Tab-separated table of C-alpha atoms in Angstrom:
chain	number	residue	atom	x	y	z
Q	122	UNK	CA	-20.574	-21.878	47.441
Q	123	UNK	CA	-19.341	-24.466	44.962
Q	124	UNK	CA	-15.761	-24.297	43.740
Q	125	UNK	CA	-15.264	-25.205	40.106
Q	126	UNK	CA	-12.011	-25.962	38.337
Q	127	UNK	CA	-10.465	-22.832	36.859
Q	128	UNK	CA	-9.557	-24.323	33.492
Q	129	UNK	CA	-11.881	-25.466	30.719
Q	130	UNK	CA	-11.410	-29.182	31.322
Q	131	UNK	CA	-14.390	-31.279	32.262
Q	132	UNK	CA	-14.744	-32.021	35.937
Q	133	UNK	CA	-14.665	-35.506	37.307
Q	134	UNK	CA	-18.051	-34.975	38.920
Q	135	UNK	CA	-19.157	-34.108	42.402
Q	136	UNK	CA	-17.547	-35.111	45.671
Q	137	UNK	CA	-18.645	-34.435	49.235
Q	138	UNK	CA	-16.878	-34.092	52.576
Q	139	UNK	CA	-18.541	-34.742	55.913
Q	140	UNK	CA	-16.838	-33.793	59.178
Q	141	UNK	CA	-18.150	-35.679	62.213
Q	142	UNK	CA	-17.135	-33.702	65.287
Q	143	UNK	CA	-19.181	-32.398	68.178
Q	144	UNK	CA	-16.654	-29.643	68.889
Q	145	UNK	CA	-16.468	-28.498	65.231
Q	146	UNK	CA	-20.270	-28.613	64.968
Q	147	UNK	CA	-20.353	-26.115	67.840
Q	148	UNK	CA	-17.399	-24.048	66.564
Q	149	UNK	CA	-16.570	-24.668	62.849
Q	150	UNK	CA	-13.148	-23.023	63.170
Q	151	UNK	CA	-12.079	-26.092	65.186
Q	152	UNK	CA	-12.359	-28.296	62.087
Q	153	UNK	CA	-8.771	-29.201	61.140
Q	154	UNK	CA	-9.471	-31.836	58.470
Q	155	UNK	CA	-12.501	-31.016	56.309
Q	156	UNK	CA	-11.050	-28.099	54.320
Q	157	UNK	CA	-7.906	-30.099	53.541
Q	158	UNK	CA	-9.929	-33.037	52.224
Q	159	UNK	CA	-12.079	-30.709	50.109
Q	160	UNK	CA	-8.977	-29.029	48.662
Q	161	UNK	CA	-7.430	-32.432	47.915
Q	162	UNK	CA	-10.548	-33.493	46.005
Q	163	UNK	CA	-10.673	-30.190	44.081
Q	164	UNK	CA	-7.031	-30.648	43.068
Q	165	UNK	CA	-8.116	-33.928	41.492
Q	166	UNK	CA	-10.863	-32.274	39.433
Q	167	UNK	CA	-13.943	-32.842	41.577
Q	168	UNK	CA	-16.551	-30.180	42.280
Q	169	UNK	CA	-16.778	-29.954	46.071
Q	170	UNK	CA	-18.922	-27.724	48.244
Q	171	UNK	CA	-17.672	-26.688	51.653
Q	172	UNK	CA	-17.525	-29.588	54.134
Q	173	UNK	CA	-20.688	-30.327	56.079
Q	174	UNK	CA	-20.136	-30.596	59.829
Q	175	UNK	CA	-22.346	-32.723	62.090
Q	176	UNK	CA	-21.843	-33.704	65.736
Q	177	UNK	CA	-20.693	-37.178	66.738
Q	178	UNK	CA	-23.750	-39.414	66.673
Q	179	UNK	CA	-25.580	-36.809	64.529
Q	180	UNK	CA	-27.260	-37.215	61.122
Q	181	UNK	CA	-24.341	-39.037	59.515
Q	182	UNK	CA	-26.308	-41.543	57.406
Q	183	UNK	CA	-28.752	-38.847	56.315
Q	184	UNK	CA	-25.945	-36.490	55.269
Q	185	UNK	CA	-24.062	-39.176	53.327
Q	186	UNK	CA	-27.324	-40.285	51.686
Q	187	UNK	CA	-28.055	-36.698	50.629
Q	188	UNK	CA	-24.592	-36.469	49.032
Q	189	UNK	CA	-25.178	-39.748	47.192
Q	190	UNK	CA	-28.573	-38.555	45.950
Q	191	UNK	CA	-26.874	-35.351	44.738
Q	192	UNK	CA	-24.707	-37.545	42.457
Q	193	UNK	CA	-21.475	-37.415	44.444
Q	194	UNK	CA	-18.970	-39.835	42.926
Q	195	UNK	CA	-16.799	-39.696	46.061
Q	196	UNK	CA	-17.840	-39.128	49.676
Q	197	UNK	CA	-15.177	-38.764	52.356
Q	198	UNK	CA	-16.048	-38.511	56.028
Q	199	UNK	CA	-13.625	-37.612	58.782
Q	200	UNK	CA	-14.130	-38.296	62.471
Q	201	UNK	CA	-16.283	-40.568	64.570
Q	202	UNK	CA	-14.334	-43.755	63.809
Q	203	UNK	CA	-12.840	-44.323	67.261
Q	204	UNK	CA	-14.153	-46.095	70.334
Q	205	UNK	CA	-15.819	-43.365	72.413
Q	206	UNK	CA	-19.541	-43.868	73.068
Q	207	UNK	CA	-20.483	-41.307	70.371
Q	208	UNK	CA	-18.051	-42.546	67.681
Q	209	UNK	CA	-20.581	-44.198	65.379
Q	210	UNK	CA	-19.619	-43.129	61.867
Q	211	UNK	CA	-18.837	-46.691	60.681
Q	212	UNK	CA	-22.205	-47.936	61.951
Q	213	UNK	CA	-23.998	-45.107	60.127
Q	214	UNK	CA	-22.123	-45.528	56.832
Q	215	UNK	CA	-21.697	-49.314	56.514
Q	216	UNK	CA	-25.394	-49.966	55.712
Q	217	UNK	CA	-25.097	-47.522	52.792
Q	218	UNK	CA	-22.375	-49.621	51.144
Q	219	UNK	CA	-23.258	-52.330	48.642
Q	220	UNK	CA	-19.651	-53.509	48.415
Q	221	UNK	CA	-17.142	-53.072	51.230
Q	222	UNK	CA	-13.436	-52.574	50.512
Q	223	UNK	CA	-11.787	-53.482	53.838
Q	224	UNK	CA	-8.253	-53.293	52.467
Q	225	UNK	CA	-8.488	-49.505	52.135
Q	226	UNK	CA	-8.819	-48.887	55.876
Q	227	UNK	CA	-6.505	-51.769	56.705
Q	228	UNK	CA	-3.788	-49.859	54.841
Q	229	UNK	CA	-4.708	-46.557	56.534
Q	230	UNK	CA	-4.378	-48.247	59.932
Q	231	UNK	CA	-1.074	-49.875	58.912
Q	232	UNK	CA	0.350	-46.496	57.935
Q	233	UNK	CA	-0.980	-44.939	61.118
Q	234	UNK	CA	0.654	-47.659	63.199
Q	235	UNK	CA	4.010	-46.732	61.690
Q	236	UNK	CA	3.509	-43.030	62.463
Q	237	UNK	CA	1.143	-42.546	65.389
Q	238	UNK	CA	1.665	-45.883	67.068
Q	239	UNK	CA	-0.823	-48.403	68.415
Q	240	UNK	CA	-3.686	-45.916	68.845
Q	241	UNK	CA	-4.100	-45.941	65.049
Q	242	UNK	CA	-5.434	-49.471	65.406
Q	243	UNK	CA	-8.478	-48.118	67.265
Q	244	UNK	CA	-9.878	-46.506	64.120
Q	245	UNK	CA	-12.839	-48.523	62.874
Q	246	UNK	CA	-13.375	-46.805	59.532
Q	247	UNK	CA	-15.031	-48.447	56.541
Q	248	UNK	CA	-14.781	-47.942	52.792
Q	249	UNK	CA	-16.768	-49.210	49.875
Q	250	UNK	CA	-19.075	-48.633	46.963
Q	251	UNK	CA	-22.626	-47.341	47.426
Q	252	UNK	CA	-25.522	-48.441	45.209
Q	253	UNK	CA	-25.082	-45.227	43.204
Q	254	UNK	CA	-21.545	-46.289	42.251
Q	255	UNK	CA	-19.945	-43.712	44.549
Q	256	UNK	CA	-16.773	-44.488	46.468
Q	257	UNK	CA	-17.334	-43.791	50.176
Q	258	UNK	CA	-14.605	-43.783	52.820
Q	259	UNK	CA	-14.678	-42.918	56.531
Q	260	UNK	CA	-11.343	-41.533	57.702
Q	261	UNK	CA	-10.213	-40.845	61.268
Q	262	UNK	CA	-10.649	-37.325	62.611
Q	263	UNK	CA	-6.953	-36.647	63.201
Q	264	UNK	CA	-4.810	-34.753	60.704
Q	265	UNK	CA	-2.366	-37.665	60.593
Q	266	UNK	CA	-5.150	-40.167	59.978
Q	267	UNK	CA	-6.541	-38.012	57.174
Q	268	UNK	CA	-3.084	-37.625	55.617
Q	269	UNK	CA	-2.583	-41.389	55.723
Q	270	UNK	CA	-6.064	-41.945	54.297
Q	271	UNK	CA	-5.639	-39.507	51.417
Q	272	UNK	CA	-2.267	-41.059	50.563
Q	273	UNK	CA	-3.916	-44.480	50.334
Q	274	UNK	CA	-6.895	-43.196	48.345
Q	275	UNK	CA	-4.630	-41.267	45.974
Q	276	UNK	CA	-3.060	-44.499	44.821
Q	277	UNK	CA	-6.366	-46.166	43.963
Q	278	UNK	CA	-9.142	-43.607	43.412
Q	279	UNK	CA	-8.898	-43.499	39.614
Q	280	UNK	CA	-8.819	-47.279	39.388
Q	281	UNK	CA	-11.783	-47.739	41.747
Q	282	UNK	CA	-13.934	-45.223	39.876
Q	283	UNK	CA	-13.014	-46.718	36.505
Q	284	UNK	CA	-13.818	-50.229	37.704
Q	285	UNK	CA	-17.131	-49.222	39.264
Q	286	UNK	CA	-18.164	-47.502	36.057
Q	287	UNK	CA	-17.417	-50.456	33.830
Q	288	UNK	CA	-13.785	-50.274	32.799
Q	289	UNK	CA	-12.265	-53.721	32.513
Q	290	UNK	CA	-8.851	-54.914	33.441
Q	291	UNK	CA	-6.086	-54.507	30.903
Q	292	UNK	CA	-5.271	-57.770	29.169
Q	293	UNK	CA	-2.530	-59.824	30.777
Q	294	UNK	CA	0.594	-60.643	28.882
Q	295	UNK	CA	3.614	-62.696	29.822
Q	296	UNK	CA	7.247	-62.027	29.208
Q	297	UNK	CA	9.596	-64.684	27.911
Q	298	UNK	CA	10.093	-66.023	31.445
Q	299	UNK	CA	6.332	-66.477	31.964
Q	300	UNK	CA	5.924	-63.550	34.382
Q	301	UNK	CA	2.487	-61.934	34.199
Q	302	UNK	CA	2.215	-58.234	33.514
Q	303	UNK	CA	-0.364	-55.783	32.202
Q	304	UNK	CA	-0.314	-53.468	29.240
Q	305	UNK	CA	0.605	-49.808	29.733
Q	306	UNK	CA	-3.036	-48.947	30.456
Q	307	UNK	CA	-3.312	-51.369	33.359
Q	308	UNK	CA	-1.566	-51.999	36.607
Q	309	UNK	CA	0.752	-54.873	37.253
Q	310	UNK	CA	-0.661	-57.469	39.574
């Protein structure tokens, strides 16, 4: 079933959530992250079907590719980013990216380090832009890792999608002291 926004505003397009977890693939009630990610995306105006669950080492690339071919503008995976022998989500997703955005997961790991400690540094997630123009990000499978990831994405999702779809940077201006700034439509850099 596809959830649609309840008001008459246009949606922001499709988004997809992929849960990579052998235990949740066997027993879906064990999934603790997928529904939260889907709800987060719906709150931001995306049409999102229920999360797809595959086992670690399962058809990750095929499932992400299917979402991209179904015109998803955003694809978020959760799980399979660690160092166990079956954690291979980054290896499956990276070849699907035309442009990697390493800073996204660097920030997720930095936030995780502050909260969860050094084990957050073992997450090997990737983020980037697929050839379709979709933003794809692979988050850790823990609730804390997903919370950190969504907090990072929340601060940049609109900007990434606008940039990918042709929006330019706001013109730079300078104040009387020569400090650069952007107009109200753009971000300061």
